[in-house]
CSV table of C-alpha atoms in Angstrom, one decimal:
chain,number,residue,atom,x,y,z
U,1,LEU,CA,-36.7,14.9,15.3
U,2,ARG,CA,-39.4,16.0,17.7
U,3,GLU,CA,-38.3,19.6,18.0
U,4,PRO,CA,-41.3,21.6,16.6
U,5,GLY,CA,-39.1,24.5,15.3
U,6,LEU,CA,-36.9,22.3,13.0
U,7,ASN,CA,-39.0,20.1,10.7
U,8,LEU,CA,-36.0,17.8,10.3
U,9,ARG,CA,-36.1,15.0,7.8
U,10,VAL,CA,-33.7,12.1,7.5
U,11,VAL,CA,-32.7,10.3,4.2
U,12,GLN,CA,-30.5,7.3,4.8
U,13,LEU,CA,-28.6,6.1,1.7
U,14,PHE,CA,-27.6,2.5,1.4
U,15,ARG,CA,-25.6,0.6,-1.2
U,16,ASP,CA,-24.9,-3.1,-1.9
U,17,PRO,CA,-22.2,-4.0,0.6
U,18,ARG,CA,-20.3,-5.9,-2.1
U,19,ALA,CA,-20.1,-2.7,-4.1
U,20,VAL,CA,-19.2,-0.7,-1.0
U,21,HIS,CA,-16.3,-3.1,-0.3
U,22,ASN,CA,-15.1,-3.0,-3.9
U,23,SER,CA,-15.1,0.8,-3.8
U,24,ARG,CA,-13.3,1.0,-0.5
U,25,LEU,CA,-10.6,-1.5,-1.7
U,26,LYS,CA,-9.9,0.8,-4.7
U,27,ALA,CA,-9.2,3.7,-2.2
U,28,ARG,CA,-7.7,1.5,0.5
U,29,GLN,CA,-4.9,3.8,1.5
U,30,ALA,CA,-7.0,6.9,1.5
U,31,LEU,CA,-9.6,5.2,3.7
U,32,LEU,CA,-7.2,3.5,6.1
U,33,ARG,CA,-7.5,6.1,8.9
U,34,GLU,CA,-11.2,6.2,8.5
U,35,SER,CA,-11.4,2.4,8.7
U,36,ILE,CA,-9.4,2.4,11.9
U,37,GLN,CA,-11.8,5.0,13.4
U,38,VAL,CA,-14.8,2.9,12.5
U,39,LEU,CA,-13.2,-0.2,14.2
U,40,ARG,CA,-12.6,1.9,17.3
U,41,SER,CA,-16.2,3.0,17.4
U,42,ARG,CA,-17.2,-0.6,17.8
U,43,HIS,CA,-15.1,-1.0,20.8
U,44,ARG,CA,-16.4,2.2,22.4
U,45,SER,CA,-20.0,1.0,21.9
U,46,GLU,CA,-19.5,-2.4,23.4
U,47,PRO,CA,-20.9,-2.9,26.9
U,48,ARG,CA,-18.4,-2.5,29.8
U,49,GLY,CA,-17.8,-5.5,32.0
U,50,PRO,CA,-15.6,-8.5,32.2
U,51,PRO,CA,-13.9,-9.3,28.8
U,52,ARG,CA,-15.8,-11.8,26.8
U,53,HIS,CA,-14.1,-14.3,24.5
U,54,GLN,CA,-14.4,-13.0,20.9
U,55,PRO,CA,-13.4,-15.0,17.9
U,56,PRO,CA,-10.5,-13.5,15.9
U,57,GLN,CA,-11.5,-11.0,13.2
U,58,GLN,CA,-11.4,-12.9,9.9
U,59,LEU,CA,-13.6,-10.8,7.6
U,60,LEU,CA,-11.9,-10.4,4.3
U,61,LEU,CA,-8.6,-11.5,5.6
U,62,PRO,CA,-6.1,-11.3,2.7
U,63,PRO,CA,-4.2,-14.5,2.0
U,64,GLY,CA,-1.0,-14.8,3.8
U,65,LEU,CA,-1.6,-12.1,6.3
U,66,LEU,CA,-1.2,-14.3,9.4
U,67,GLY,CA,0.5,-17.3,7.9
U,68,GLY,CA,4.1,-18.0,7.2
U,69,GLY,CA,6.4,-15.2,7.6
U,70,GLY,CA,8.5,-16.0,10.7
U,71,GLY,CA,7.2,-13.0,12.5
U,72,ARG,CA,7.5,-10.6,9.6
U,73,ALA,CA,5.0,-7.8,9.5
U,74,ALA,CA,2.3,-8.1,6.8
U,75,PRO,CA,2.7,-5.9,3.8
U,76,PRO,CA,0.9,-2.5,4.2
U,77,GLN,CA,-1.6,-3.4,1.5
U,78,HIS,CA,-2.7,-6.5,3.3
U,79,ARG,CA,-3.0,-4.6,6.6
U,80,ALA,CA,-5.1,-2.0,4.9
U,81,GLU,CA,-7.4,-4.7,3.4
U,82,PHE,CA,-7.8,-6.2,6.9
U,83,PHE,CA,-8.9,-2.9,8.4
U,84,LEU,CA,-11.2,-2.2,5.5
U,85,GLY,CA,-12.9,-5.6,6.0
U,86,GLY,CA,-13.3,-5.1,9.7
U,87,ALA,CA,-14.8,-1.6,9.1
U,88,LEU,CA,-17.3,-3.0,6.6
U,89,GLU,CA,-18.5,-5.5,9.2
U,90,VAL,CA,-19.1,-2.6,11.7
U,91,ILE,CA,-20.9,-0.6,9.0
U,92,CYS,CA,-23.2,-3.5,8.2
U,93,GLN,CA,-24.0,-4.0,11.9
U,94,ALA,CA,-24.8,-0.3,12.2
U,95,TRP,CA,-27.0,-0.5,9.1
U,96,LEU,CA,-28.9,-3.5,10.6
U,97,ARG,CA,-29.5,-1.6,13.9
U,98,ASP,CA,-30.9,1.4,11.9
U,99,LEU,CA,-33.1,-0.8,9.7
U,100,LEU,CA,-34.6,-2.6,12.7
U,101,LEU,CA,-35.1,0.6,14.5
U,102,ALA,CA,-36.9,2.1,11.5
U,103,ARG,CA,-39.2,-1.0,11.3
U,104,ARG,CA,-40.2,-0.6,14.9
U,105,ALA,CA,-40.4,3.2,14.9
U,106,PRO,CA,-43.6,5.1,15.9
U,107,ALA,CA,-45.5,6.8,13.1
U,108,TRP,CA,-44.1,10.3,13.9
U,109,LEU,CA,-40.6,9.0,13.2
U,110,ARG,CA,-41.6,7.0,10.1
U,111,ARG,CA,-43.0,10.3,8.6
U,112,ARG,CA,-39.6,11.9,9.0
U,113,TYR,CA,-37.4,9.1,7.9
U,114,THR,CA,-36.9,7.4,4.5
U,115,GLN,CA,-34.4,5.1,2.9
U,116,LEU,CA,-32.8,5.2,-0.5
U,117,ARG,CA,-30.8,2.5,-2.2
U,118,TYR,CA,-28.0,3.8,-4.5
U,119,GLU,CA,-29.0,1.3,-7.1
U,120,ASP,CA,-32.5,2.6,-7.3
U,121,LEU,CA,-31.2,6.1,-7.7
U,122,VAL,CA,-28.9,5.1,-10.5
U,123,ARG,CA,-31.6,3.1,-12.3
U,124,GLU,CA,-34.4,5.6,-11.9
U,125,PRO,CA,-32.8,9.0,-11.2
U,126,ARG,CA,-35.7,11.2,-12.0
U,127,ALA,CA,-38.3,9.1,-10.2
U,128,GLN,CA,-36.1,8.8,-7.1
U,129,LEU,CA,-35.3,12.5,-7.1
U,130,ARG,CA,-39.0,13.4,-7.2
U,131,ARG,CA,-39.7,10.9,-4.4
U,132,LEU,CA,-37.0,12.5,-2.2
U,133,LEU,CA,-38.0,16.0,-2.9
U,134,ARG,CA,-41.7,15.2,-2.2
U,135,PHE,CA,-40.6,13.6,1.1
U,136,ALA,CA,-38.7,16.8,2.0
U,137,GLY,CA,-41.5,19.1,0.9
U,138,LEU,CA,-39.4,20.7,-1.8
U,139,PRO,CA,-40.2,21.6,-5.4
U,140,VAL,CA,-38.6,19.7,-8.3
U,141,PRO,CA,-36.6,22.2,-10.4
U,142,PRO,CA,-36.1,21.1,-14.0
U,143,ALA,CA,-32.4,22.1,-13.8
U,144,LEU,CA,-32.0,19.6,-10.8
U,145,GLU,CA,-33.6,16.8,-12.8
U,146,ALA,CA,-31.2,17.5,-15.7
U,147,PHE,CA,-28.2,17.6,-13.3
U,148,VAL,CA,-29.1,14.2,-11.8
U,149,LEU,CA,-29.6,12.6,-15.2
U,150,ASN,CA,-26.3,14.0,-16.4
U,151,MET,CA,-24.3,12.8,-13.4
U,152,THR,CA,-25.7,9.3,-13.7
U,153,ARG,CA,-25.7,8.9,-17.4
U,154,GLY,CA,-22.3,10.2,-18.5
U,155,ALA,CA,-20.4,8.8,-21.4
U,156,ALA,CA,-18.2,6.4,-19.5
U,157,TYR,CA,-17.4,4.9,-16.1
U,158,SER,CA,-14.0,5.5,-14.6
U,159,SER,CA,-12.9,3.8,-11.4
U,160,ASP,CA,-9.4,5.1,-11.5
U,161,ARG,CA,-10.2,8.2,-9.4
U,162,PRO,CA,-13.0,7.2,-7.0
U,163,PHE,CA,-13.3,10.5,-5.2
U,164,LEU,CA,-13.6,12.5,-8.5
U,165,ILE,CA,-17.1,13.8,-8.9
U,166,SER,CA,-17.9,13.9,-12.6
U,167,PRO,CA,-20.6,12.8,-15.1
U,168,ARG,CA,-20.3,9.0,-15.6
U,169,ASP,CA,-22.4,6.0,-16.4
U,170,ALA,CA,-23.2,5.1,-12.9
U,171,ARG,CA,-25.1,2.0,-14.0
U,172,GLU,CA,-21.8,0.3,-14.6
U,173,ALA,CA,-20.8,1.0,-11.0
U,174,ILE,CA,-23.7,-1.1,-9.7
U,175,HIS,CA,-22.2,-4.4,-10.9
U,176,ALA,CA,-18.4,-3.5,-11.0
U,177,TRP,CA,-17.9,-5.7,-7.9
U,178,ARG,CA,-18.8,-8.8,-9.9
U,179,GLU,CA,-15.7,-8.4,-12.0
U,180,ARG,CA,-13.3,-7.2,-9.3
U,181,LEU,CA,-14.0,-9.1,-6.1
U,182,SER,CA,-12.9,-12.7,-5.7
U,183,ARG,CA,-15.5,-15.4,-4.9
U,184,GLN,CA,-14.0,-15.6,-1.4
U,185,GLN,CA,-14.4,-11.8,-0.8
U,186,VAL,CA,-18.0,-11.9,-2.1
U,187,ARG,CA,-18.8,-14.9,0.3
U,188,GLN,CA,-17.2,-13.1,3.2
U,189,VAL,CA,-19.1,-9.9,2.6
U,190,GLU,CA,-22.3,-11.7,2.3
U,191,ALA,CA,-21.7,-13.7,5.5
U,192,ALA,CA,-20.8,-10.5,7.4
U,193,CYS,CA,-23.7,-8.4,6.0
U,194,SER,CA,-26.3,-11.1,5.3
U,195,GLU,CA,-29.1,-9.7,7.7
U,196,ALA,CA,-28.8,-6.1,6.5
U,197,MET,CA,-28.6,-7.3,2.9
U,198,SER,CA,-31.8,-9.4,3.3
U,199,LEU,CA,-33.7,-6.4,4.8
U,200,LEU,CA,-32.5,-4.2,1.9
U,201,ALA,CA,-33.4,-6.9,-0.7
U,202,TYR,CA,-29.8,-7.3,-1.9
């Protein structure tokens, strides 16, 4: 960031963790390997030394994963949900570190870093696009404005193929988690991510 020949800018995109968890659950098998890698990154970043007692990971634990089964392995779907939940907790912890760092950052860093919430981009695509391009020192081509509006105001919202990039009504994606997550899942996400959610006004 201080390299004079680069003029590097950083845009950090955030999204409501409840919506993130809902999206990741829909693609649980596709994201299983990635979730395990995220969990391993937490262990690599922990300070070395004598092992400390850690409470068992219980974030978003699917019902019946540990109970009753006489030693039978949990179904693959439940194992995937367990890894997804643990990965979300690690992601929220990383978000919190970034947010606190940005708040304490010197002026030279604040000038080169900005945050964007997915929800703001979906609600105000043109205004947020202009803000980002101004931050980057780039012009605002009309064709790019039209593209962003088209991609966020499509005819419908389909969650069947989460990795398909196509025009859709992204406003429906903002609140889809309210209909798809159980109350227990919502409470667990909010407990695990409460500090980051508070700083991001979620």
